[in-house]
């Protein structure tokens, strides 16, 4: 599937370029824009971006590969990021991640067969006082139990399908 | 100028000098992987630590400018301890596979390890596995595990070639250098990244596993690949020539050279050479009073000098033809090093011709030669690869009925029953003395390395033979000249181990 940068996104990138002293500063907002539309950032997207921005592919790739919040592989409609850093791990974060994987029969980092869910473990998301927690797409869900987490995901799934 | 003291040595350096340059100027040992004189400062390897008087903390010498009266040293236990630990950090994920690494013997990390290695590693965790033997195009191979992330190669593609292919991807202990999506690294200067790589992470496909570097000697000379005339080092041993690397030359190539120039050594090896003379006795016979001579801009100034002097003094009717390989591309330049004129001494030829009042007629095949009955001297270019019409002209020359003398570096296949043709083997740039004038007239001296073909002579030496009365005896002597001992492949590994 070839990647096509829509005109509105292209204009967004061109506008971002004007905002900063250095072109390099516009890389992160541009990557986020693509991720928001596509769910992930493909190598083709980097090539297209490189052309639009007039920056070398390798330099954009350096930024893309450095930050974990950019998805370098396709993700499901619900991207579930379960924190497994100290506080969450002590309160069952790892087990929670395992449970969700089991429930939706998906390996960590992969997309479930229905294309709905991707589970990844992440480091601290800064909500230690509400451990364990997870982030689904842009939203935090805190003070979870295994049951409540599954319930939340089921509800979200319904919303996406419905 | 600023006065400073480095490890007890007093010296003066210009303003803006980095401390590491002062260390090197004072001939003091200082480890450095990421710093390279031809690139910007990165300050990432943290090994050029030094102690500056009045400064409580150690500083990296590569990113500290010398100040008036600065007293710095890297001899104290404190510095050594820090460097030892820095070294250990570099080795956390380095595989230490020196025995199978092509860089062994000229590796910065290896040298440093001999001095500062902990020998018993204090790392409890397993090493992070990274990619090995990644092909980066036709010239370079990457081994990510060996990389210490000094970023020299990345800075090279950013700052020197400005092609920006390389980058450091991922982060933390998973950081790796690479090209975007493993695209081939095909710029015309790619192998320089191999030269500046302080470890064995980037190796050259051409040279990989051909020779251990400690079995090679090097000879400083001039690259004959084009009219830029980069200063280079040619690495050789008794099996022949193996590689060419750039040598620092502030006026010409600084630290770099092009990849094309690195291939300009294969025709020096004896298996590709005209290694004996054919019908040399022809040169003794009283020959015609007319002579046509075809030459290229690939000989040294000394050779042209003696040739033109001979022509002027010989009372023959002489016409000199100048064979230009690609005149329409002569002025091409890629704004870095590569020039379209693929001859090392065009300037030298033209200047010497003017000096001796020799007219150079353009050579464009043997079309006007049918009615000519006199002698012909044909001096073949040594780098025949840059002469597209080489084969065609040689073939035509061999059909001539004139008394023809061919001076050749590459092998010339000739029917030995044709008594009118004599072939005399020439020396290459690697074997002869003399100098080239590069595109802007800079004189660059060649240094004679070991002879690859024992019966070969430089053009000026042949001319002095022709002038003497006993040409035949000389050639006889020449054929008896001892060549360098031929060695079998890998002989060292068979016999060198005898303790």
XYZ file of C-alpha atoms in Angstrom:
661
model
C 0.000 0.000 0.000
C 1.606 3.148 -1.155
C 1.590 6.065 1.222
C 0.027 9.283 -0.004
C 0.330 12.509 1.936
C -2.986 14.324 1.619
C -2.935 18.002 0.666
C -4.208 19.132 4.053
C -1.430 17.214 5.801
C 1.128 18.530 3.404
C -0.023 22.060 4.128
C 0.203 21.325 7.818
C 3.810 20.214 7.407
C 4.660 23.288 5.332
C 3.092 25.526 7.972
C 5.064 23.794 10.726
C 8.267 24.363 8.779
C 7.627 28.102 8.877
C 7.213 28.123 12.633
C 10.716 27.160 13.603
C 14.178 28.469 13.110
C 15.404 24.969 12.231
C 13.593 22.625 9.873
C 14.458 19.797 12.217
C 12.084 21.176 14.846
C 9.147 20.435 12.554
C 9.901 16.710 12.363
C 8.089 15.666 15.528
C 4.797 17.526 14.886
C 4.805 16.238 11.294
C 5.371 12.652 12.393
C 2.610 12.956 14.972
C 0.239 14.264 12.319
C 0.902 11.238 10.126
C 0.583 8.859 13.042
C -2.746 10.398 13.979
C -4.089 9.800 10.474
C -2.502 6.455 9.707
C -2.018 4.942 13.142
C 1.630 4.322 12.392
C 4.549 5.677 10.365
C 5.838 3.615 7.479
C 9.178 3.853 5.719
C 7.319 5.220 2.714
C 5.852 7.960 4.866
C 9.369 8.932 5.932
C 10.472 9.101 2.296
C 7.517 11.309 1.368
C 8.083 13.526 4.387
C 11.758 13.814 3.529
C 10.835 15.138 0.119
C 8.233 17.595 1.404
C 10.453 18.897 4.199
C 13.696 18.900 2.259
C 15.455 16.891 4.949
C 17.467 13.673 4.528
C 15.544 10.455 5.165
C 18.203 9.268 7.609
C 17.737 12.337 9.804
C 13.950 11.935 9.983
C 14.445 8.256 10.676
C 16.798 9.078 13.555
C 13.994 11.018 15.258
C 11.362 8.419 14.431
C 13.419 5.530 15.780
C 14.462 7.368 18.933
C 10.995 7.984 20.364
C 8.902 5.030 21.476
C 5.639 6.942 21.144
C 5.929 6.701 17.377
C 4.611 3.392 16.052
C 6.928 1.862 13.493
C 4.545 -1.036 12.856
C 0.790 -0.951 12.213
C -1.305 -0.986 15.410
C -4.917 -1.971 16.137
C -7.721 0.544 16.486
C -7.177 0.409 20.239
C -3.516 0.778 21.106
C -3.290 -0.439 24.689
C -0.110 0.604 26.461
C 0.196 -1.049 29.842
C 2.699 0.464 32.247
C 5.060 -2.085 33.748
C 7.432 0.286 35.474
C 8.104 -0.029 39.221
C 4.852 1.180 40.825
C 2.606 -0.513 38.295
C 4.663 -3.694 38.281
C 4.319 -3.887 42.074
C 0.575 -3.534 41.719
C 0.125 -6.182 39.027
C 0.941 -4.291 35.820
C 2.798 -7.176 34.221
C 0.014 -9.621 34.997
C -2.465 -7.137 33.616
C -0.589 -6.929 30.312
C -0.448 -10.711 30.131
C -4.147 -11.005 30.897
C -5.146 -8.581 28.142
C -2.933 -10.412 25.640
C -4.574 -13.687 26.647
C -8.076 -12.308 26.460
C -7.662 -10.944 22.932
C -5.301 -13.710 21.808
C -2.640 -11.308 20.655
C 1.095 -11.273 21.156
C 2.717 -8.213 22.608
C 3.255 -5.612 19.896
C 1.182 -7.472 17.286
C -2.311 -6.626 16.028
C -5.200 -8.887 17.045
C -6.866 -10.799 14.240
C -9.903 -8.514 14.113
C -7.570 -5.553 13.774
C -8.876 -4.062 17.000
C -6.177 -4.362 19.608
C -2.438 -4.000 20.017
C -0.928 -4.423 23.471
C 2.477 -3.017 24.333
C 4.272 -2.729 27.640
C 5.623 0.714 28.341
C 7.772 2.424 30.916
C 6.466 4.973 33.405
C 3.626 7.165 32.141
C 3.673 9.352 35.238
C 0.550 8.092 36.972
C 2.252 6.083 39.703
C -0.243 7.121 42.361
C -2.998 5.372 40.407
C -1.100 2.153 39.630
C -1.667 -0.054 37.785
C -2.679 1.937 34.764
C -2.906 1.747 31.009
C -3.160 4.202 28.161
C -5.631 3.415 25.384
C -4.906 5.586 22.372
C -4.729 9.066 23.964
C -6.540 8.343 27.185
C -5.331 7.193 30.620
C -7.227 4.517 32.606
C -6.103 4.254 36.190
C -6.531 2.168 39.378
C -7.197 -0.902 37.272
C -7.928 -4.477 38.134
C -7.783 -7.198 35.520
C -11.585 -7.284 35.386
C -12.082 -3.530 35.166
C -9.474 -3.241 32.450
C -11.149 -5.894 30.294
C -14.502 -4.224 30.882
C -13.114 -0.865 29.752
C -11.637 -2.395 26.623
C -14.880 -4.205 25.808
C -16.788 -0.918 26.115
C -14.280 0.906 23.957
C -14.430 -1.862 21.383
C -18.185 -1.549 21.267
C -17.857 2.197 20.712
C -15.402 1.747 17.849
C -17.530 -0.945 16.183
C -20.853 0.762 16.946
C 49.627 32.348 19.880
C 48.809 30.866 23.251
C 51.344 29.368 25.590
C 50.378 26.125 27.269
C 51.916 23.144 28.974
C 50.913 19.617 28.032
C 52.223 16.764 30.170
C 55.159 18.964 31.134
C 55.931 19.967 27.544
C 55.809 23.704 26.896
C 54.402 24.727 23.541
C 52.637 27.492 21.679
C 49.483 26.957 19.692
C 47.286 29.286 17.650
C 44.111 30.658 19.202
C 41.096 28.380 18.825
C 43.171 25.204 19.017
C 41.437 22.354 20.792
C 43.302 20.791 23.680
C 43.465 17.442 21.887
C 45.311 19.071 18.986
C 47.786 20.484 21.498
C 48.293 16.998 22.930
C 48.996 15.614 19.475
C 51.268 18.532 18.650
C 53.223 17.874 21.842
C 53.471 14.246 20.685
C 51.626 13.001 23.719
C 49.492 9.888 23.534
C 45.800 10.586 23.887
C 42.994 8.201 23.041
C 40.325 9.478 20.688
C 37.621 7.651 18.769
C 34.984 10.226 17.974
C 37.307 13.157 17.321
C 38.712 13.362 13.811
C 40.754 16.292 12.500
C 38.597 16.541 9.361
C 35.207 16.525 11.100
C 33.267 18.550 13.633
C 33.523 17.833 17.364
C 31.019 15.335 18.763
C 32.489 14.669 22.222
C 30.742 11.336 22.614
C 33.461 8.755 23.228
C 34.668 10.370 26.471
C 38.134 8.879 26.219
C 40.316 11.938 25.637
C 39.985 12.823 29.334
C 42.576 15.133 30.794
C 43.203 17.085 33.938
C 43.457 20.858 33.668
C 45.196 22.698 36.480
C 42.721 24.703 38.540
C 39.758 22.724 37.241
C 38.389 20.253 39.785
C 36.802 17.946 37.225
C 38.311 16.079 34.325
C 37.571 17.512 30.880
C 37.453 16.036 27.396
C 40.361 17.420 25.410
C 38.518 17.417 22.066
C 35.916 19.974 23.087
C 38.047 22.237 25.274
C 39.837 25.174 23.723
C 43.336 25.976 24.847
C 43.542 29.107 27.003
C 46.605 31.208 27.707
C 48.813 29.507 30.274
C 46.760 26.321 30.438
C 48.480 23.393 32.127
C 46.968 20.048 31.199
C 47.978 16.443 31.622
C 46.600 12.978 31.109
C 49.183 11.126 33.150
C 47.576 11.056 36.568
C 46.003 7.978 38.133
C 42.682 9.826 38.177
C 42.696 10.192 34.405
C 43.822 6.634 33.848
C 41.113 5.270 36.113
C 38.465 7.306 34.275
C 39.699 6.181 30.886
C 39.743 2.586 32.098
C 36.076 2.867 33.043
C 35.187 4.685 29.863
C 36.796 1.841 27.994
C 34.777 -0.689 29.931
C 31.559 1.107 28.992
C 32.514 0.905 25.331
C 33.043 -2.805 25.702
C 29.707 -3.551 27.368
C 28.198 -4.524 24.053
C 31.268 -4.800 21.860
C 31.730 -8.465 20.879
C 35.564 -8.454 21.156
C 35.721 -10.680 18.110
C 39.154 -9.350 17.117
C 40.412 -12.702 15.778
C 37.812 -12.634 12.997
C 37.672 -8.863 12.591
C 39.241 -7.204 9.591
C 40.165 -4.113 11.584
C 42.419 -6.054 13.959
C 45.897 -4.585 13.925
C 44.771 -1.055 13.109
C 41.874 -0.755 15.531
C 41.687 2.110 17.998
C 39.686 0.070 20.434
C 42.162 -2.789 20.337
C 45.109 -0.492 20.972
C 43.309 1.138 23.861
C 42.388 -2.248 25.267
C 46.028 -3.307 25.423
C 46.658 -0.335 27.680
C 43.467 0.179 29.628
C 41.502 -3.054 29.257
C 40.060 -4.479 32.456
C 40.592 -7.980 31.085
C 38.074 -9.392 33.556
C 34.839 -7.720 32.525
C 32.697 -6.477 35.370
C 29.443 -6.583 33.412
C 27.039 -9.220 34.680
C 24.444 -8.826 31.921
C 24.586 -10.514 28.550
C 25.679 -8.366 25.608
C 22.950 -6.857 23.428
C 22.897 -8.676 20.116
C 22.886 -6.459 17.090
C 23.094 -6.991 13.376
C 26.290 -8.379 11.892
C 27.428 -8.475 8.241
C 24.921 -5.924 6.971
C 25.658 -5.053 3.377
C 25.595 -1.295 2.829
C 25.821 -1.336 -0.941
C 28.662 -2.546 -3.106
C 31.524 -1.095 -1.083
C 30.910 -1.168 2.652
C 29.906 -3.815 5.193
C 28.456 -2.901 8.588
C 28.811 -4.842 11.821
C 26.590 -3.111 14.357
C 27.876 -4.998 17.381
C 31.388 -3.703 16.922
C 30.226 -0.100 16.568
C 30.955 2.169 19.533
C 28.696 4.952 18.202
C 31.441 7.511 17.808
C 29.378 9.009 14.923
C 32.405 9.772 12.757
C 30.817 8.133 9.702
C 27.540 9.955 10.289
C 29.340 13.268 10.488
C 31.309 12.369 7.370
C 28.185 11.909 5.246
C 26.670 15.041 6.792
C 29.666 17.341 6.605
C 31.983 16.187 3.854
C 29.907 14.496 1.159
C 26.685 16.162 2.349
C 24.773 13.117 1.172
C 23.313 12.398 4.639
C 22.797 8.656 4.205
C 23.919 7.539 7.652
C 22.255 8.070 10.995
C 22.076 6.672 14.514
C 18.762 4.910 14.993
C 16.977 3.671 18.135
C 18.375 4.648 21.501
C 20.175 3.550 24.608
C 21.945 0.223 24.296
C 19.904 -0.551 21.180
C 21.392 2.384 19.272
C 22.743 1.422 15.887
C 24.235 3.240 12.974
C 22.739 2.530 9.599
C 21.188 3.894 6.468
C 17.473 4.590 6.162
C 15.763 1.298 5.361
C 19.197 -0.253 4.643
C 19.570 1.750 1.460
C 22.952 1.174 -0.154
C 25.679 3.673 0.730
C 26.664 4.441 -2.835
C 28.156 7.923 -2.741
C 31.507 8.300 -4.475
C 33.423 8.708 -1.217
C 31.775 5.936 0.818
C 34.950 4.016 1.684
C 36.284 7.001 3.640
C 33.818 5.947 6.333
C 35.781 2.688 6.568
C 39.027 4.639 7.004
C 37.709 6.827 9.787
C 35.851 4.032 11.603
C 38.007 3.566 14.719
C 36.776 -0.011 15.128
C 35.769 -2.821 12.784
C 32.145 -1.739 12.388
C 32.603 -0.531 8.829
C 34.862 -2.593 6.619
C 35.601 -2.418 2.927
C 34.163 -5.143 0.730
C 37.114 -4.915 -1.589
C 39.769 -5.384 1.095
C 37.902 -7.562 3.606
C 39.743 -10.761 4.492
C 42.340 -10.256 1.745
C 45.257 -9.641 4.111
C 45.965 -9.143 7.773
C 47.122 -5.559 8.071
C 50.310 -6.464 9.903
C 51.499 -8.318 6.799
C 51.314 -5.111 4.788
C 53.795 -2.310 4.306
C 52.744 1.088 3.115
C 54.321 3.472 0.661
C 53.378 7.115 0.362
C 52.752 8.143 -3.217
C 50.362 10.044 -5.489
C 47.089 8.716 -6.853
C 47.255 8.647 -10.665
C 43.469 8.303 -11.020
C 42.757 11.881 -12.074
C 44.325 15.310 -12.286
C 43.549 16.105 -8.641
C 46.529 13.963 -7.614
C 45.586 13.042 -4.052
C 48.375 12.026 -1.717
C 47.832 8.381 -0.873
C 49.366 5.416 0.845
C 49.580 2.172 -1.095
C 49.594 -0.995 1.019
C 51.552 -3.888 -0.371
C 53.574 -6.965 0.416
C 55.303 -9.572 -1.660
C 52.023 -10.913 -2.946
C 51.321 -7.576 -4.558
C 49.280 -4.461 -3.866
C 46.154 -4.668 -1.741
C 44.652 -1.308 -1.033
C 45.013 2.445 -1.265
C 44.203 4.870 1.526
C 44.323 8.653 1.598
C 47.230 10.463 3.224
C 46.731 13.891 4.783
C 47.605 16.622 2.311
C 46.376 20.061 3.301
C 46.674 21.520 -0.199
C 45.021 18.743 -2.173
C 42.821 16.122 -0.577
C 42.991 16.826 3.175
C 41.991 13.523 4.803
C 39.903 12.038 1.995
C 39.996 10.355 -1.380
C 37.385 9.019 -3.788
C 36.393 5.380 -4.099
C 37.449 5.282 -7.725
C 41.027 6.101 -6.717
C 41.066 3.191 -4.295
C 40.683 0.818 -7.218
C 43.677 2.291 -9.050
C 46.240 -0.308 -8.051
C 45.177 -3.573 -9.608
C 47.085 -2.981 -12.837
C 50.318 -2.631 -10.882
C 50.107 -6.275 -9.830
C 52.339 -8.510 -11.921
C 49.590 -10.771 -13.189
C 48.162 -7.831 -15.138
C 51.497 -6.578 -16.453
C 53.630 -6.805 -19.546
C 56.447 -8.601 -17.771
C 59.038 -9.199 -20.528
C 60.348 -7.376 -23.548
C 59.647 -8.584 -27.093
C 62.048 -8.055 -30.028
C 64.092 -5.611 -28.000
C 66.978 -6.040 -30.489
C 64.962 -3.934 -32.967
C 65.969 -0.897 -30.995
C 69.604 -1.404 -31.978
C 69.145 -1.504 -35.743
C 69.726 1.691 -37.637
C 66.203 2.881 -38.012
C 64.384 5.353 -40.163
C 65.017 9.051 -39.890
C 61.349 9.711 -39.353
C 59.571 9.036 -36.091
C 55.980 9.384 -34.997
C 55.376 9.186 -31.285
C 52.074 8.753 -29.488
C 51.894 9.540 -25.795
C 49.403 10.211 -23.034
C 49.465 12.415 -19.939
C 50.140 9.461 -17.652
C 53.942 9.640 -17.403
C 56.004 11.721 -15.003
C 57.582 15.077 -15.785
C 61.055 13.462 -15.629
C 60.029 10.964 -18.287
C 58.746 13.679 -20.617
C 61.903 15.711 -20.002
C 64.258 12.955 -21.021
C 62.035 11.837 -23.899
C 61.743 15.344 -25.364
C 65.455 16.012 -24.898
C 66.208 12.823 -26.796
C 63.788 13.718 -29.587
C 65.308 17.174 -29.944
C 68.858 15.839 -30.058
C 68.232 12.880 -32.363
C 68.199 14.797 -35.672
C 65.137 12.827 -36.666
C 62.021 14.256 -38.176
C 59.706 13.789 -35.239
C 55.987 14.240 -34.854
C 54.461 13.887 -31.394
C 50.832 12.921 -31.001
C 48.965 13.526 -27.762
C 46.282 10.963 -27.006
C 43.524 12.558 -24.883
C 41.061 10.030 -23.496
C 37.973 12.138 -22.875
C 38.638 15.742 -23.894
C 35.003 16.819 -23.548
C 35.002 15.839 -19.859
C 38.419 17.280 -18.978
C 37.019 20.202 -17.007
C 34.403 18.246 -15.037
C 34.679 18.579 -11.276
C 32.377 17.313 -8.528
C 33.370 20.146 -6.137
C 35.112 17.749 -3.784
C 37.957 15.787 -5.377
C 36.978 13.966 -8.560
C 38.008 15.602 -11.821
C 37.051 14.639 -15.356
C 40.645 14.607 -16.560
C 41.623 11.049 -15.701
C 45.338 11.663 -16.159
C 47.639 12.586 -13.296
C 50.038 14.782 -15.247
C 48.261 16.718 -18.000
C 49.757 19.952 -16.718
C 53.220 18.392 -16.546
C 53.026 17.155 -20.128
C 51.849 20.488 -21.521
C 54.446 22.497 -19.601
C 57.313 20.209 -20.532
C 56.265 20.254 -24.192
C 56.278 24.044 -24.219
C 59.645 24.103 -22.472
C 61.212 21.855 -25.135
C 59.315 23.466 -27.977
C 57.520 20.250 -28.894
C 54.233 20.501 -30.772
C 51.578 18.119 -29.515
C 49.295 17.029 -32.349
C 45.954 15.593 -31.313
C 45.850 11.823 -31.749
C 42.645 10.379 -33.129
C 43.473 6.920 -34.407
C 45.923 5.782 -37.080
C 43.987 7.247 -40.002
C 46.736 9.461 -41.374
C 49.433 6.834 -40.851
C 48.950 4.695 -44.014
C 51.454 6.541 -46.147
C 53.958 6.898 -43.321
C 56.959 4.553 -43.521
C 59.113 5.660 -40.622
C 59.259 4.398 -37.039
C 56.427 4.623 -34.567
C 56.751 4.774 -30.800
C 53.505 4.080 -28.985
C 53.544 4.841 -25.259
C 50.461 3.177 -23.833
C 48.670 4.666 -20.807
C 49.133 2.605 -17.643
C 45.586 3.088 -16.393
C 43.919 1.697 -19.487
C 40.496 1.541 -17.833
C 40.027 5.284 -18.358
C 40.858 5.041 -22.073
C 37.666 3.808 -23.756
C 39.371 3.400 -27.137
C 42.400 1.586 -25.703
C 41.679 -1.901 -27.075
C 40.693 -0.545 -30.466
C 43.857 1.520 -30.906
C 46.168 -1.237 -29.676
C 44.571 -3.676 -32.109
C 45.066 -1.213 -34.962
C 48.653 -0.522 -33.929
C 49.513 -4.209 -33.966
C 48.441 -4.408 -37.618
C 50.850 -1.666 -38.676
C 53.765 -2.621 -40.935
C 56.047 0.119 -39.612
C 58.876 -0.459 -37.204
C 56.719 -0.155 -34.092
C 57.893 0.112 -30.489
C 55.231 -0.188 -27.816
C 55.990 0.942 -24.282
C 53.420 -0.780 -22.128
C 52.371 -1.375 -18.565
C 49.371 -3.634 -19.303
C 49.895 -6.933 -21.110
C 49.974 -6.614 -24.885
C 49.146 -9.731 -26.847
C 51.346 -9.804 -29.907
C 52.171 -12.338 -32.596
C 55.873 -12.975 -31.897
C 56.561 -13.786 -35.538
C 55.852 -10.167 -36.377
C 59.414 -8.924 -36.241
C 58.542 -5.282 -36.804
C 56.936 -4.927 -33.391
C 58.908 -4.634 -30.191
C 57.374 -4.281 -26.774
C 59.160 -2.799 -23.795
C 57.652 -3.124 -20.298
C 57.173 0.124 -18.401
C 57.196 0.862 -14.693
C 54.025 2.081 -13.026
C 53.573 5.121 -10.779
C 54.139 2.840 -7.794
C 57.609 1.806 -8.929
C 59.239 4.865 -10.357
C 60.804 8.069 -9.191
C 59.594 11.390 -10.514
C 56.798 13.859 -10.059
C 53.397 14.843 -11.376
C 51.950 18.323 -11.682
C 48.315 18.260 -10.643
C 45.495 20.314 -12.169
C 46.664 23.565 -10.630
C 50.352 22.931 -11.039
C 51.154 21.576 -7.576
C 54.203 19.336 -7.661
C 53.667 15.947 -6.058
C 56.583 13.558 -5.708
C 56.337 9.827 -6.403
C 58.342 7.492 -4.244
C 59.562 4.271 -5.828
C 58.156 1.203 -4.126
C 59.342 -2.365 -4.698
C 59.445 -3.466 -8.340
C 56.581 -5.720 -9.309
C 57.970 -6.572 -12.741
C 61.743 -7.002 -12.756
C 62.327 -6.171 -16.415
C 60.286 -2.971 -16.355
C 61.910 0.432 -16.729
C 60.591 3.948 -16.582
C 60.419 5.794 -19.894
C 63.438 7.963 -19.057
C 65.436 4.838 -18.269
C 64.474 3.284 -21.607
C 65.475 6.474 -23.366
C 68.904 6.410 -21.747
C 69.249 2.799 -22.973
C 68.307 3.803 -26.499
C 70.890 6.573 -26.425
C 73.667 4.205 -25.305
C 75.514 1.938 -27.729
C 75.018 -1.324 -25.904
C 71.238 -1.532 -25.834
C 71.206 -5.306 -26.304
C 73.569 -5.979 -23.410
C 71.557 -3.735 -21.165
C 68.320 -5.553 -21.981
C 70.088 -8.850 -21.381
C 71.201 -7.687 -17.971
C 67.712 -6.480 -17.289
C 66.145 -9.828 -18.002
C 68.542 -11.374 -15.483
C 67.630 -8.832 -12.854
C 66.284 -10.550 -9.796
C 62.687 -9.851 -9.096
C 61.320 -9.621 -5.601
C 60.827 -13.094 -4.205
C 57.419 -14.360 -5.169
C 55.495 -15.599 -2.225
C 52.802 -18.188 -2.122
C 49.443 -17.101 -0.886
C 49.188 -17.170 2.910
C 52.757 -18.349 3.225
C 53.053 -16.517 6.512
C 50.333 -18.578 8.080
C 52.142 -21.753 7.066
C 55.679 -20.897 8.059
C 55.569 -17.691 10.057
C 54.299 -19.429 13.167
C 57.470 -21.411 13.799
C 58.586 -20.382 17.248
